[in-house]
mmCIF file of C-alpha atoms in Angstrom:
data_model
loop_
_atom_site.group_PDB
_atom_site.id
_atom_site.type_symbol
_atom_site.label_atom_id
_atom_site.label_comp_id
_atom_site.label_asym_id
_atom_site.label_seq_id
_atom_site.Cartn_x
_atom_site.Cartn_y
_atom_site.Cartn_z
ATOM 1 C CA UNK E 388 -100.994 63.653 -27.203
ATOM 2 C CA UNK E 389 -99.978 60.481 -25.683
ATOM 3 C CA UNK E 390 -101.724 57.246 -27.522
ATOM 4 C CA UNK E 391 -102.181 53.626 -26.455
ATOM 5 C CA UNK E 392 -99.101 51.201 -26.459
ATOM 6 C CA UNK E 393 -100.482 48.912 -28.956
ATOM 7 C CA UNK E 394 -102.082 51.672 -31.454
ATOM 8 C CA UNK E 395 -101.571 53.439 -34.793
ATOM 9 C CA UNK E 396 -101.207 56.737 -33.172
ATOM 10 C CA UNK E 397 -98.229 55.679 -30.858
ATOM 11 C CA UNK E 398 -96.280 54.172 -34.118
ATOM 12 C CA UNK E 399 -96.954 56.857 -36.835
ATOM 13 C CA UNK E 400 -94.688 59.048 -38.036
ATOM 14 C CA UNK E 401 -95.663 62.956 -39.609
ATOM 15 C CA UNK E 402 -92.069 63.281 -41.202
ATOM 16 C CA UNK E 403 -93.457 62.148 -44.551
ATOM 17 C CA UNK E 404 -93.570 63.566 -47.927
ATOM 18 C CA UNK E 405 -97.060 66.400 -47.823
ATOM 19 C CA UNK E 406 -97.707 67.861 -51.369
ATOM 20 C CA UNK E 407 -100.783 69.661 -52.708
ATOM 21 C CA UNK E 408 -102.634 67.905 -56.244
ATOM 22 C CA UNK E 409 -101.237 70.389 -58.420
ATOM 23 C CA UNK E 410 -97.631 69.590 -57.623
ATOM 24 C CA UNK E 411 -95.579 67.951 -60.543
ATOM 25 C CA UNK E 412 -94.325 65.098 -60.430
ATOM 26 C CA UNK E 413 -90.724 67.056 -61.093
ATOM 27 C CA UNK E 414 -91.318 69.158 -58.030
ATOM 28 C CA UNK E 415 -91.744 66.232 -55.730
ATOM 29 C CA UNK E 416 -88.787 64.586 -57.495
ATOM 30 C CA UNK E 417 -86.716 67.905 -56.756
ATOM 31 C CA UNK E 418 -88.120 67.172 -53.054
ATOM 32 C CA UNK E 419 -87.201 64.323 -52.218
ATOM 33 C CA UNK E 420 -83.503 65.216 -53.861
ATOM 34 C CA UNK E 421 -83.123 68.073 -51.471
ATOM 35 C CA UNK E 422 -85.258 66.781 -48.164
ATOM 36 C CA UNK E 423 -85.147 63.264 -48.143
ATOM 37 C CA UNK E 424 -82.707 63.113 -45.059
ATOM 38 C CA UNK E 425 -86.153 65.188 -42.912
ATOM 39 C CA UNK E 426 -87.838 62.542 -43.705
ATOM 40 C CA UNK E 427 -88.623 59.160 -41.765
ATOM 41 C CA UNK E 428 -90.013 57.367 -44.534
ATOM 42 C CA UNK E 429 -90.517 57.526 -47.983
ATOM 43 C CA UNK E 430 -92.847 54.432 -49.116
ATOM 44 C CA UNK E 431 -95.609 57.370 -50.607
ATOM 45 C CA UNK E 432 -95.812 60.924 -51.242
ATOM 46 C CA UNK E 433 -98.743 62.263 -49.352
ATOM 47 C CA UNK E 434 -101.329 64.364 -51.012
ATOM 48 C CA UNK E 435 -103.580 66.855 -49.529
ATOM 49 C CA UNK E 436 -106.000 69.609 -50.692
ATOM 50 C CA UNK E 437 -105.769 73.407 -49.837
ATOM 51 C CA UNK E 438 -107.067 72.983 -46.669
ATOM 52 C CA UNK E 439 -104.139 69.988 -45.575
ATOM 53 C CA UNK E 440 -106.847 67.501 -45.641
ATOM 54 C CA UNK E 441 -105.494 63.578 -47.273
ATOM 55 C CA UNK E 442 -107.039 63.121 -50.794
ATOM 56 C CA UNK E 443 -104.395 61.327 -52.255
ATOM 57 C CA UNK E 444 -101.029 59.308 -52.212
ATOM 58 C CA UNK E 445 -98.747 58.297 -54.894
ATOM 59 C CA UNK E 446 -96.157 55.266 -54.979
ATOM 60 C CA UNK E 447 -92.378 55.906 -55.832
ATOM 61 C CA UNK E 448 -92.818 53.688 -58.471
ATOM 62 C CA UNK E 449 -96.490 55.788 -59.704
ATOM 63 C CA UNK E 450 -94.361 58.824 -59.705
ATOM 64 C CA UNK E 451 -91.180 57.924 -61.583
ATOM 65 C CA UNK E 452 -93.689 56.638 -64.172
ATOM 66 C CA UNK E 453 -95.179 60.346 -64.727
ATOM 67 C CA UNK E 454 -93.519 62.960 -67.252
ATOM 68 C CA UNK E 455 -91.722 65.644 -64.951
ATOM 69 C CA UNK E 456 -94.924 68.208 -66.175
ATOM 70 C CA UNK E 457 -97.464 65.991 -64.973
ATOM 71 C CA UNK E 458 -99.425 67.268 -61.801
ATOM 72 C CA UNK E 459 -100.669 64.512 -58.898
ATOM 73 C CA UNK E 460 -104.390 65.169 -59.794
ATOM 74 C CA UNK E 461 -105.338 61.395 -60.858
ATOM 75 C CA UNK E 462 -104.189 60.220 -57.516
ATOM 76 C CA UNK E 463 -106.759 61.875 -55.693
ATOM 77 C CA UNK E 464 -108.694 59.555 -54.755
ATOM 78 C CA UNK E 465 -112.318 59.027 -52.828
ATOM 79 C CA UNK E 466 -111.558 55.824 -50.865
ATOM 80 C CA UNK E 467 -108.291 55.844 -49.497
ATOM 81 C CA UNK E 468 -107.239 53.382 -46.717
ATOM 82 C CA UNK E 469 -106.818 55.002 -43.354
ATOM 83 C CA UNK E 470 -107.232 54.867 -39.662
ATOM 84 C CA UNK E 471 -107.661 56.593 -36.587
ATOM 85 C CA UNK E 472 -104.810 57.387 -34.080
ATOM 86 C CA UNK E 473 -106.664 54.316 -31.557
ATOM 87 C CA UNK E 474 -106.460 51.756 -34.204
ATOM 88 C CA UNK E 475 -105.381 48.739 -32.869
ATOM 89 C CA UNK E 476 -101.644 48.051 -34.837
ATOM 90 C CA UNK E 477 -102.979 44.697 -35.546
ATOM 91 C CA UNK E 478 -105.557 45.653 -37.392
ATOM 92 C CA UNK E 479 -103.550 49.025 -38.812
ATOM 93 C CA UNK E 480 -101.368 45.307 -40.031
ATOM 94 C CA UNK E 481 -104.364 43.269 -41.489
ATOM 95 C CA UNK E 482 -105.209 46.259 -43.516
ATOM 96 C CA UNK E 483 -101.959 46.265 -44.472
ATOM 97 C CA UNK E 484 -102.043 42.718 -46.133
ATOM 98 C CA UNK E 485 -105.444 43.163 -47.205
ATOM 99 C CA UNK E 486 -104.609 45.776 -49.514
ATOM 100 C CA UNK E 487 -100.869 45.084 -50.565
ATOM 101 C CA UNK E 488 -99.686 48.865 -49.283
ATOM 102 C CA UNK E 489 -96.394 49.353 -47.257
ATOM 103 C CA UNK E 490 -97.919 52.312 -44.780
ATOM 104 C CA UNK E 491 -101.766 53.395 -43.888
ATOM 105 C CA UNK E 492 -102.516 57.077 -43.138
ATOM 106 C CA UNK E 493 -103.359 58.002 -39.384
#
């Protein structure tokens, strides 16, 4: 699908870290170890329920903080910052600021 010059969907990237909740935070660190050249960016680690729906993301510095047994559950989260694929990329930027995070879910 082809998006508007100017929006989120023309500048986002899907070659990001995906896990499910129930992934420890030593699996993602063995992860990133063995696919970190696949992926674009690395700013979060993405997390999504069983059906591959967003309900979560986790920092670097969140997950180097967790015991290697510790599962991604607490970062599920109800009110995540995201947008839609239209966004305008200067407001996909103002939310940006607004909220101190280094990338916003399409």
């Amino acid at each position: 699908m082809i998006f508007p010059k100017d929006s989120a969907g023309r500048l986002m990237t899907s070659a990001v870290p995906v896990v499910e909740a129930n992934t420890t935070a030593g699996e993602v660190e063995r992860l990133l170890r063995l696919s970190s050249i696949d992926f674009d960016t690395i700013n979060y680690i993405y997390i999504v329920n069983a059906a591959k729906e967003l309900v979560g993301v986790i920092s670097l510095k969140e997950l180097f903080s967790l015991e290697s047994s510790e599962d991604l559950t607490k970062f599920v989260r109800p009110n995540l910052v995201i947008v839609r694929p239209h966004t305008d990329q200067e407001r996909v930027a103002q939310l940006s600021l607004k909220h101190n995070i280094k990338a916003i879910p399409v």
